[in-house]
Each structure stands twice: as C-alpha cells, then as structure tokens.
Coordinates of C-alpha atoms in Angstrom, one line a residue:
X35 CA 94.1 -67.8 -54.4
X36 CA 97.2 -65.6 -54.2
X37 CA 98.2 -63.2 -56.9
X38 CA 101.0 -65.5 -58.0
X39 CA 98.8 -68.6 -58.2
X40 CA 96.2 -66.7 -60.3
X41 CA 98.8 -65.4 -62.6
X42 CA 100.6 -68.7 -62.9
X43 CA 97.3 -70.4 -63.8
X44 CA 96.6 -67.8 -66.5
X45 CA 100.1 -68.3 -68.0
X46 CA 99.6 -72.1 -68.1
X47 CA 96.2 -71.7 -69.7
X48 CA 97.8 -69.6 -72.4
X49 CA 100.4 -72.3 -73.0
X50 CA 97.9 -75.0 -73.2
X51 CA 95.8 -73.0 -75.7
X52 CA 98.9 -72.4 -77.8
X53 CA 99.8 -76.1 -77.9
X54 CA 96.2 -76.9 -78.9
X55 CA 96.3 -74.2 -81.7
X56 CA 99.4 -75.8 -83.2
X57 CA 102.3 -73.8 -81.8
X58 CA 105.7 -75.5 -81.8
X59 CA 106.9 -73.4 -78.8
X60 CA 105.3 -70.7 -76.7
X61 CA 105.8 -68.5 -73.7
X62 CA 103.2 -66.5 -71.8
X63 CA 103.2 -63.5 -69.5
X64 CA 100.5 -62.6 -67.0
X65 CA 100.6 -59.2 -65.2
X66 CA 98.5 -57.7 -62.5
X67 CA 99.1 -54.1 -61.5
X68 CA 97.6 -51.2 -59.5
X69 CA 98.7 -47.6 -59.1
X70 CA 97.5 -44.6 -57.2
X71 CA 98.7 -41.0 -57.9
X72 CA 97.8 -37.7 -56.3
X73 CA 98.7 -34.2 -57.5
X74 CA 98.2 -31.0 -55.5
X75 CA 98.4 -27.3 -56.3
X76 CA 98.0 -24.2 -54.2
X77 CA 97.4 -26.2 -51.1
X78 CA 94.5 -28.2 -52.6
X79 CA 94.0 -31.5 -54.4
X80 CA 94.4 -31.0 -58.1
X81 CA 94.1 -34.6 -59.4
X82 CA 93.8 -38.1 -58.0
X83 CA 93.8 -41.3 -60.0
X84 CA 93.7 -45.0 -59.4
X85 CA 94.3 -47.6 -62.1
X86 CA 94.4 -51.3 -61.9
X87 CA 94.1 -54.3 -64.2
X88 CA 95.4 -57.6 -65.5
X89 CA 97.1 -58.0 -68.8
X90 CA 98.0 -61.3 -70.5
X91 CA 100.4 -61.9 -73.4
X92 CA 101.3 -64.9 -75.5
X93 CA 104.2 -65.4 -77.9
X94 CA 104.1 -68.5 -80.2
X95 CA 106.7 -69.9 -82.5
X96 CA 105.8 -72.0 -85.5
X97 CA 108.5 -73.3 -87.9
X98 CA 110.9 -70.4 -87.2
X99 CA 108.2 -67.8 -87.3
X100 CA 106.8 -65.9 -84.3
X101 CA 103.9 -63.7 -83.3
X102 CA 102.8 -62.0 -80.2
X103 CA 99.3 -61.1 -78.9
X104 CA 97.9 -59.6 -75.7
X105 CA 94.6 -58.9 -74.0
X106 CA 93.1 -57.6 -70.8
X107 CA 90.2 -60.0 -70.8
X108 CA 91.0 -63.3 -69.0
X109 CA 88.1 -65.4 -70.1
X110 CA 88.7 -68.9 -71.5
X111 CA 87.2 -67.9 -74.8
X112 CA 89.5 -64.9 -75.1
X113 CA 92.5 -67.1 -74.3
X114 CA 91.5 -69.6 -77.0
X115 CA 91.0 -66.9 -79.5
X116 CA 94.3 -65.3 -78.7
X117 CA 96.2 -68.6 -79.2
X118 CA 94.4 -69.2 -82.6
X119 CA 95.1 -65.7 -83.8
X120 CA 98.7 -65.8 -82.7
X121 CA 99.4 -69.1 -84.5
X122 CA 97.6 -67.8 -87.7
X123 CA 99.8 -64.6 -87.5
X124 CA 103.0 -66.6 -87.0
X125 CA 102.3 -68.8 -90.1
X126 CA 102.3 -65.6 -92.2
X127 CA 105.4 -64.1 -90.6
X128 CA 108.9 -64.4 -92.2
X129 CA 111.2 -67.2 -91.1
X130 CA 113.9 -66.3 -88.7
X131 CA 116.1 -69.2 -87.7
X132 CA 117.5 -67.3 -84.7
X133 CA 114.1 -67.4 -82.9
X134 CA 113.4 -70.0 -80.3
X135 CA 113.1 -70.6 -76.5
X136 CA 116.0 -71.4 -74.3
X137 CA 117.1 -75.0 -73.9
X138 CA 116.0 -76.5 -70.5
X139 CA 119.6 -76.6 -69.3
X140 CA 120.0 -72.8 -69.9
X141 CA 117.1 -71.9 -67.6
X142 CA 117.5 -70.2 -64.2
X143 CA 117.3 -72.5 -61.2
X144 CA 117.3 -69.8 -58.5
X145 CA 113.9 -68.1 -59.0
X146 CA 112.9 -67.0 -55.5
X147 CA 113.1 -63.3 -55.8
X148 CA 112.3 -62.6 -52.2
X149 CA 115.9 -62.1 -51.3
X150 CA 116.0 -59.1 -53.7
X151 CA 113.4 -57.4 -51.4
X152 CA 111.5 -55.9 -54.4
X153 CA 108.2 -55.6 -52.7
X154 CA 107.1 -53.3 -49.8
X155 CA 104.9 -55.4 -47.6
X156 CA 103.9 -52.4 -45.3
X157 CA 100.4 -51.2 -45.6
X158 CA 99.5 -49.5 -48.9
X159 CA 99.5 -45.7 -48.5
X160 CA 96.0 -44.2 -48.6
X161 CA 95.2 -41.4 -51.0
X162 CA 95.0 -39.1 -47.9
X163 CA 98.6 -40.0 -47.0
X164 CA 99.8 -39.4 -50.5
X165 CA 98.1 -36.0 -50.5
X166 CA 99.7 -35.1 -47.3
X167 CA 103.2 -36.0 -48.7
X168 CA 102.6 -33.9 -51.8
X169 CA 101.3 -30.9 -49.7
X170 CA 104.4 -31.0 -47.5
X171 CA 106.7 -31.1 -50.6
X172 CA 104.7 -28.1 -52.1
X173 CA 104.9 -26.1 -48.9
X174 CA 108.7 -26.7 -48.6
X175 CA 109.2 -25.5 -52.2
X176 CA 107.1 -22.4 -51.6
X177 CA 109.1 -21.6 -48.5
X178 CA 112.3 -21.0 -50.7
X179 CA 112.7 -17.3 -51.2
X180 CA 112.2 -16.4 -54.9
X181 CA 109.8 -19.2 -55.8
X182 CA 106.7 -17.6 -57.2
X183 CA 104.4 -20.7 -57.5
X184 CA 104.4 -24.4 -57.6
X185 CA 103.5 -26.0 -61.0
X186 CA 102.7 -29.3 -59.3
X187 CA 103.6 -31.6 -56.5
X188 CA 102.7 -35.2 -56.5
X189 CA 103.0 -38.6 -54.8
X190 CA 102.2 -42.0 -56.1
X191 CA 102.3 -45.7 -55.2
X192 CA 102.3 -48.7 -57.4
X193 CA 102.4 -52.5 -57.1
X194 CA 102.9 -55.1 -59.8
X195 CA 103.0 -58.9 -60.0
X196 CA 104.2 -60.8 -63.0
X197 CA 104.4 -64.5 -64.0
X198 CA 106.4 -65.9 -66.9
X199 CA 105.9 -69.4 -68.2
X200 CA 107.1 -71.2 -71.3
X201 CA 106.7 -74.5 -73.0
X202 CA 110.4 -75.4 -72.2
X203 CA 109.4 -75.8 -68.6
X204 CA 110.3 -72.4 -67.1
X205 CA 107.7 -71.0 -64.7
X206 CA 108.4 -68.2 -62.2
X207 CA 107.3 -64.8 -61.1
X208 CA 107.9 -61.8 -58.8
X209 CA 106.2 -58.8 -57.3
X210 CA 107.5 -55.2 -57.3
X211 CA 106.3 -52.1 -55.6
X212 CA 107.1 -48.4 -56.1
X213 CA 106.8 -45.1 -54.3
X214 CA 107.5 -41.7 -55.8
X215 CA 107.4 -38.1 -54.8
X216 CA 108.1 -35.0 -56.9
X217 CA 107.7 -31.2 -57.1
X218 CA 108.0 -28.7 -59.9
X219 CA 108.6 -25.0 -58.9
X220 CA 108.5 -21.8 -60.9
X221 CA 110.3 -18.5 -60.4
X222 CA 109.7 -15.2 -62.3
X223 CA 106.9 -14.2 -64.6
X224 CA 106.2 -14.1 -68.3
X225 CA 109.2 -14.4 -70.6
X226 CA 111.4 -14.4 -67.5
X227 CA 109.8 -17.5 -66.0
X228 CA 112.1 -20.4 -65.2
X229 CA 111.2 -23.8 -63.7
X230 CA 113.0 -26.8 -62.2
X231 CA 112.1 -29.8 -60.3
X232 CA 113.2 -32.6 -57.9
X233 CA 111.8 -36.1 -57.5
X234 CA 112.7 -39.5 -56.2
X235 CA 111.4 -43.1 -56.5
X236 CA 112.0 -46.1 -54.3
X237 CA 110.8 -49.7 -53.9
X238 CA 110.2 -49.1 -50.2
X239 CA 108.5 -46.0 -48.8
X240 CA 111.0 -46.0 -45.9
X241 CA 113.9 -45.4 -48.4
X242 CA 112.3 -42.2 -49.8
X243 CA 113.7 -38.8 -48.7
X244 CA 111.4 -36.6 -46.6
X245 CA 108.9 -34.6 -48.7
X246 CA 110.4 -31.4 -47.2
X247 CA 113.8 -32.3 -48.6
X248 CA 112.4 -32.9 -52.1
X249 CA 110.4 -29.6 -52.0
X250 CA 113.3 -27.6 -50.8
X251 CA 115.6 -29.0 -53.5
X252 CA 113.0 -28.2 -56.2
X253 CA 112.8 -24.6 -54.9
X254 CA 116.5 -24.1 -54.7
X255 CA 117.1 -25.5 -58.1
X256 CA 114.4 -23.2 -59.6
X257 CA 115.6 -20.0 -57.9
X258 CA 119.2 -20.7 -59.1
X259 CA 117.8 -20.5 -62.7
X260 CA 116.7 -16.8 -62.4
X261 CA 117.9 -14.6 -65.1
X262 CA 118.9 -17.4 -67.4
X263 CA 120.2 -16.4 -70.8
X264 CA 122.1 -17.8 -73.8
X265 CA 125.8 -18.6 -73.4
X266 CA 128.6 -17.7 -75.9
X267 CA 129.2 -19.8 -79.0
X268 CA 132.4 -21.7 -79.3
X269 CA 134.4 -24.8 -78.2
X270 CA 134.3 -25.3 -74.4
X271 CA 134.5 -28.0 -71.8
X272 CA 131.1 -29.2 -70.6
X273 CA 130.3 -30.7 -67.2
X274 CA 127.3 -33.0 -67.3
X275 CA 125.7 -32.8 -63.8
X276 CA 124.9 -36.1 -62.3
X277 CA 121.2 -35.3 -62.9
X278 CA 121.8 -35.8 -66.7
X279 CA 125.2 -37.6 -66.9
X280 CA 123.4 -41.0 -67.1
X281 CA 121.9 -39.9 -70.4
X282 CA 125.4 -39.5 -71.9
X283 CA 126.4 -43.1 -70.8
X284 CA 122.9 -44.2 -72.0
X285 CA 124.1 -43.5 -75.5
X286 CA 127.0 -45.9 -75.0
X287 CA 124.6 -48.5 -73.6
X288 CA 122.3 -48.1 -76.6
X289 CA 125.2 -48.5 -79.0
X290 CA 126.3 -51.9 -77.4
X291 CA 122.8 -53.3 -77.5
X292 CA 122.8 -56.5 -79.5
X293 CA 119.7 -55.5 -81.5
X294 CA 121.5 -52.4 -82.9
X295 CA 124.8 -54.2 -83.4
X296 CA 123.1 -57.1 -85.3
X297 CA 121.4 -54.5 -87.6
X298 CA 124.7 -52.7 -88.2
X299 CA 123.1 -49.6 -86.8
X300 CA 125.6 -48.8 -84.0
X301 CA 128.5 -46.4 -84.0
X302 CA 130.3 -49.0 -81.8
X303 CA 129.6 -52.0 -84.0
X304 CA 133.3 -52.7 -84.7
X305 CA 134.6 -51.6 -81.2
X306 CA 134.5 -54.9 -79.3
X307 CA 137.7 -55.2 -77.4
X308 CA 138.6 -51.6 -78.0
X309 CA 139.0 -48.5 -75.8
X310 CA 135.6 -46.7 -75.5
X311 CA 136.1 -44.9 -72.2
X312 CA 139.4 -43.6 -70.6
X313 CA 141.5 -46.1 -68.7
X314 CA 140.3 -46.7 -65.1
X315 CA 136.6 -46.6 -66.1
X316 CA 134.4 -49.6 -65.5
X317 CA 130.8 -49.8 -66.5
X318 CA 129.2 -52.6 -64.4
X319 CA 125.7 -54.1 -64.5
X320 CA 124.4 -55.7 -61.3
X321 CA 120.8 -57.1 -61.7
X322 CA 121.0 -58.5 -58.1
X323 CA 121.1 -55.3 -56.1
X324 CA 118.5 -55.5 -53.3
X325 CA 115.7 -53.0 -53.0
X326 CA 116.3 -51.6 -56.5
X327 CA 113.2 -51.5 -58.7
X328 CA 114.7 -53.2 -61.8
X329 CA 116.6 -56.0 -60.1
X330 CA 115.8 -59.5 -61.2
X331 CA 117.1 -63.1 -60.8
X332 CA 116.0 -64.2 -64.3
X333 CA 115.4 -62.4 -67.6
X334 CA 112.5 -62.3 -69.9
X335 CA 113.4 -65.6 -71.4
X336 CA 114.0 -67.4 -68.1
X337 CA 117.8 -67.3 -68.1
X338 CA 119.7 -66.7 -64.9
X339 CA 121.0 -63.1 -64.6
X340 CA 124.5 -62.3 -63.2
X341 CA 126.6 -59.2 -62.6
X342 CA 128.9 -58.4 -65.6
X343 CA 131.3 -55.7 -66.8
X344 CA 130.2 -54.0 -70.0
X345 CA 133.4 -51.9 -70.0
X346 CA 136.5 -52.8 -68.0
X347 CA 139.4 -50.3 -67.6
X348 CA 137.8 -48.4 -70.5
X349 CA 137.7 -51.4 -72.9
X350 CA 134.4 -52.7 -74.3
X351 CA 133.9 -56.3 -73.1
X352 CA 130.7 -57.4 -74.9
X353 CA 127.3 -56.7 -76.2
X354 CA 123.9 -56.7 -74.4
X355 CA 122.2 -59.8 -75.8
X356 CA 119.0 -61.8 -75.6
X357 CA 118.8 -65.3 -77.2
X358 CA 117.8 -64.2 -80.7
X359 CA 120.5 -61.4 -81.0
X360 CA 123.1 -63.7 -79.5
X361 CA 122.4 -66.3 -82.2
X362 CA 122.6 -63.7 -84.9
X363 CA 126.0 -62.7 -83.7
X364 CA 127.2 -66.2 -83.0
X365 CA 127.5 -65.6 -79.3
X366 CA 125.8 -66.6 -76.0
X367 CA 123.0 -64.6 -74.4
X368 CA 124.0 -62.3 -71.6
X369 CA 120.6 -63.0 -70.0
X370 CA 119.4 -59.4 -70.8
X371 CA 116.0 -60.2 -72.4
X372 CA 113.3 -57.7 -71.5
X373 CA 109.7 -58.1 -72.5
X374 CA 106.1 -56.9 -72.0
X375 CA 102.9 -58.7 -72.5
X376 CA 102.4 -57.6 -76.1
X377 CA 106.0 -57.7 -77.4
X378 CA 108.7 -60.3 -78.0
X379 CA 111.9 -60.3 -75.9
X380 CA 114.6 -57.7 -76.7
X381 CA 117.9 -56.8 -75.0
X382 CA 117.9 -54.3 -72.1
X383 CA 120.0 -53.5 -69.0
X384 CA 119.4 -53.1 -65.3
X385 CA 121.3 -51.4 -62.5
X386 CA 124.4 -49.9 -64.2
X387 CA 127.2 -48.2 -62.3
X388 CA 130.1 -46.1 -63.8
X389 CA 133.4 -45.7 -61.9
X390 CA 133.5 -42.5 -59.9
X391 CA 136.4 -40.2 -59.8
X392 CA 138.3 -38.6 -56.9
X393 CA 137.3 -34.9 -57.4
X394 CA 134.2 -33.2 -56.3
X395 CA 131.8 -31.6 -58.8
X396 CA 133.0 -28.1 -57.6
X397 CA 136.6 -29.1 -58.1
X398 CA 135.8 -30.1 -61.7
X399 CA 134.1 -26.8 -62.2
X400 CA 137.2 -24.9 -61.0
X401 CA 139.3 -27.1 -63.2
X402 CA 137.2 -26.3 -66.4
X403 CA 137.8 -22.6 -66.0
X404 CA 135.4 -21.4 -68.6
X405 CA 132.6 -23.6 -69.9
X406 CA 129.1 -25.0 -69.4
X407 CA 127.5 -27.0 -66.6
X408 CA 124.5 -28.9 -68.0
X409 CA 121.6 -29.7 -65.7
X410 CA 118.8 -30.3 -68.2
X411 CA 118.5 -31.7 -71.7
X412 CA 115.8 -31.4 -74.3
X413 CA 115.4 -32.8 -77.8
X414 CA 118.1 -34.9 -79.4
X415 CA 119.7 -35.6 -82.7
X416 CA 121.9 -38.6 -82.4
X417 CA 123.2 -40.5 -85.5
X418 CA 123.1 -44.1 -84.3
X419 CA 125.6 -45.1 -87.1
X420 CA 128.2 -42.4 -86.8
X421 CA 127.7 -41.2 -83.2
X422 CA 127.3 -37.6 -84.2
X423 CA 125.6 -35.9 -81.3
X424 CA 123.5 -32.7 -80.9
X425 CA 121.2 -31.8 -78.0
X426 CA 119.4 -28.8 -76.6
X427 CA 120.6 -28.0 -73.1
X428 CA 120.2 -25.8 -70.0
X429 CA 122.4 -25.2 -67.0
X430 CA 125.0 -22.7 -65.8
X431 CA 127.8 -20.8 -67.4
X432 CA 131.2 -20.9 -65.7
X433 CA 133.8 -18.1 -65.7
X434 CA 137.1 -18.3 -63.9
X435 CA 136.1 -21.6 -62.4
X436 CA 132.9 -20.3 -60.8
X437 CA 129.3 -20.4 -61.8
X438 CA 128.5 -17.0 -63.3
X439 CA 124.8 -17.2 -64.5
X440 CA 122.1 -19.6 -65.5
X441 CA 121.8 -20.7 -69.1
X442 CA 118.9 -21.7 -71.4
X443 CA 118.3 -22.1 -75.1
X444 CA 121.6 -23.5 -76.2
X445 CA 122.8 -26.5 -78.2
X446 CA 125.8 -28.7 -77.5
X447 CA 127.4 -31.0 -80.1
X448 CA 130.2 -33.4 -80.7
X449 CA 130.9 -37.0 -81.6
X450 CA 130.1 -39.6 -79.0
X451 CA 133.1 -41.8 -79.7
X452 CA 135.4 -38.8 -79.2
X453 CA 133.5 -37.4 -76.2
X454 CA 133.5 -40.6 -74.2
X455 CA 137.2 -40.9 -74.6
X456 CA 137.7 -37.5 -73.0
X457 CA 135.7 -38.0 -69.7
X458 CA 136.7 -37.0 -66.2
X459 CA 134.4 -38.3 -63.5
X460 CA 133.5 -36.5 -60.2
X461 CA 133.0 -38.4 -57.0
X462 CA 129.3 -37.6 -56.6
X463 CA 128.0 -41.1 -57.6
X464 CA 124.2 -40.9 -56.9
X465 CA 122.4 -43.6 -55.0
X466 CA 119.1 -45.3 -55.8
X467 CA 119.4 -44.9 -59.6
X468 CA 118.9 -47.5 -62.2
X469 CA 122.0 -46.0 -63.9
X470 CA 124.4 -44.7 -61.3
X471 CA 126.7 -42.2 -63.0
X472 CA 128.6 -39.3 -61.4
X473 CA 129.0 -35.8 -62.9
X474 CA 131.2 -36.0 -66.0
X475 CA 133.5 -33.4 -67.5
X476 CA 133.9 -33.6 -71.3
X477 CA 136.6 -31.5 -73.0
X478 CA 136.3 -29.6 -76.2
X479 CA 132.6 -29.8 -77.2
X480 CA 130.8 -27.2 -79.3
X481 CA 128.3 -24.8 -77.7
X482 CA 125.9 -22.9 -79.9
X483 CA 124.4 -20.0 -78.0
X484 CA 124.4 -16.3 -78.8

C-alpha cells in the first residue's frame, strides 16, 4: 500500500471514530515524515541523526464547540480513544458560532499536487553523500583567508507525506521533500571573535547551489565582520539587507493576519483600503509556484488556494483569513488556513513577493551617505497594537556612501507604520525564498550604539 493510501485510510478511520463518538463534524490529518541530517567539524563527522514517524490528528466539532487531539500510535484502540477524548473535551469547551467546516461547494476541486513538483523523486541521498556535501562546504569556508575555524557545516534531507480528510467530503493529500546545506564560520579569537553563516534549502537537490559556493559565502561574510564595534547613536537611514529584509515585511504580514485583526491586536486593524507601503509597491502571494516548499493547491480546510495581492500600489487590499476568522470579520476566507496534527486551523501565508526597485544594493548604500546596513537581527520588542519597533542588530556602518566597518551590539528602533511608508527597494530580489523581499532602505530610524 502506498504512503497516500495508508494515510488516507488512517484519516478515514479517525473520521469514522469521531462520528461514532458523537461528533457533529470532524476533520483528520495523517502525516508520515522522515529526515536525515549530518553535521561535520574539523574534517570529521560530528553528528548524524535520522528521525521518522507517523502522526495523526483529529479535530471534532460538537454544537459550536471544538477540540483537537493527536497521537503517534495508529492502533484501532488509540483511534477510538482519541475520538472519545476529543468529543468529551469539545463538550466542555466554550461555544464559538464561527467554528465549522467548509460547505461542500466551497471545497477545492483541483487536488492533484503533482503539477507543483513538490517532491524529489530522485534517489534519497545517503548519509555518506550528505557528509561529503558538508565536508566540501566546510573546506571551502576554511579556504577563505581570515577564517579561523568552522563552527559547523551540515547537510540534511527530509520527506513528508500528508493526508487531510473531513466529514464534509474533502479528502486529498500531497508529498513534499526538502534538501538543505549550511555552514557557520568563525574569525578571530576571544572577545574579538565574530561569526556568520550561509545556507540554502530547496525541494529538489538539483536546485541547490554547490557546497563550495555556500562554504565560500559563509567564509567571506564572516571575514567581513572582523573588527566589529558599536556604531554612533542617533537618527540615521537603515538599509535592511535582503538576508533580513523579509523580517521587516513579516511584521506587516503578521499585522494583517485575520486572527490578530479579529482580536483587535494589530497595529493595522483599521488600515484596510489605506496606504501601508509607498506607491508602486505590491505584496503578492502565489501559493502555486512550482518547486517551492510551501506551495499548495488547497489549504488546511480544503479550500482552493489562488494568487492574491495583499498590498496593491501600496494600498492594503485585505486580511489573511481562514474560515473562522473570516466569519468573525463578516468576510470570506482567503483560503489561507494552516494546520498541524495537534492544532486547529489558523491563518498563514505562502510564497510572498514584494516589488523590487530599480537600484542596486550598492547604489542605495551610496544614496544613504551615512547610516547602517543591517545583515543580522537578534531579539525583538514589537508592540502588536501600536507598531512600536525595537530590535538588536548587526551589520556595517556606512560613511560617505561606502562601508566603513562592521557593527555589532546596537539597537534600532522606530514605528512600523511610519517605517513601511518610507521604504526604497533595491533590485536584488532573492530567489527560492518563501518570502522574496529585496534589500530595503528605511529613512530616519533611531540607532542606539555608543
């Protein structure tokens, strides 16, 4: 029996047990996953791990109440006990009239995910092959002059099959694979030690860069951080490098999530139809992009996904909604439900892309004159209601339009609503990212350094 048939059978068993236990509605998830990871250090194997297993999850709805349970045991007895426990839990939960499965006419019809090419059907890489990739990345990083040691280099492979079935008649699944490769390099010693890294992930191994490219980039990034020190304190322009720019746009994405909006806990809760980015900026979601790891034809509630504009010409077009949050806000779902085996659906996004500009990153650095280029972030203090923003950062200080020295231990601050309206985008839109965002220049932020 194929993985899909096994998982479909498990999901249908869960639904049958839920009906028998007294559920009005139910949906079930069955997952089967396996992963292998290898880490090397100093030319030798440091760590190797393989994990695999099956997880099943059940959500039941009883009289406007819901409960979720999950397990890794697939026995008939466990499934019956899960269903009974879930129904008992639901009967004690508070009533929420927005809960409920999709109507049959809302369900996706196109459920054959093979055209999205989400699964690598080539032979699974052996641990020896993964070790070789990691060793090649490590050697390339060590070959960069100024690198003192390699903290770690690793390669991994994963595969995952999922099936979703519901009492409204929906039943479909898909498989995903993943390959990743990374290296972390160190320069200097003691208090003068600095580190940086490079890494990539792909659905298909043939889309990964060569390990030598990843190792070299990790080494070059690390060496560039030698002599890092604190920057001046004051108000300066800040350029978010494309490595971290997606995090800035991620705050906007979180603020337009229907769950936050429905709770009133979003600094954009009253901004529908208003300018949230400069004119000319679109933020587009495309869940149908082939060979991207988070692509999907249907969401976690069985609704058909489709490309959409979250922001068009700088104007906020809509919220990110699943069925429950859509009902709370008096709207239609945007087919953005995400879910795991042990949790109910909640809104989430896939494959975002922000409009790129017409200037290079270096041109924006020259344009900023004096300021900070941010290449790494740590810690965060974000007020979800007001948009007040403060984060630890590292990167490079710019004087006279040129990088002067590396920076660490500083804090950058502002208000997200204001910051996002003062963006200038570079043309370095990265490929193969779940959130494709170019380097972004933000005027007039506060830097706390020396």
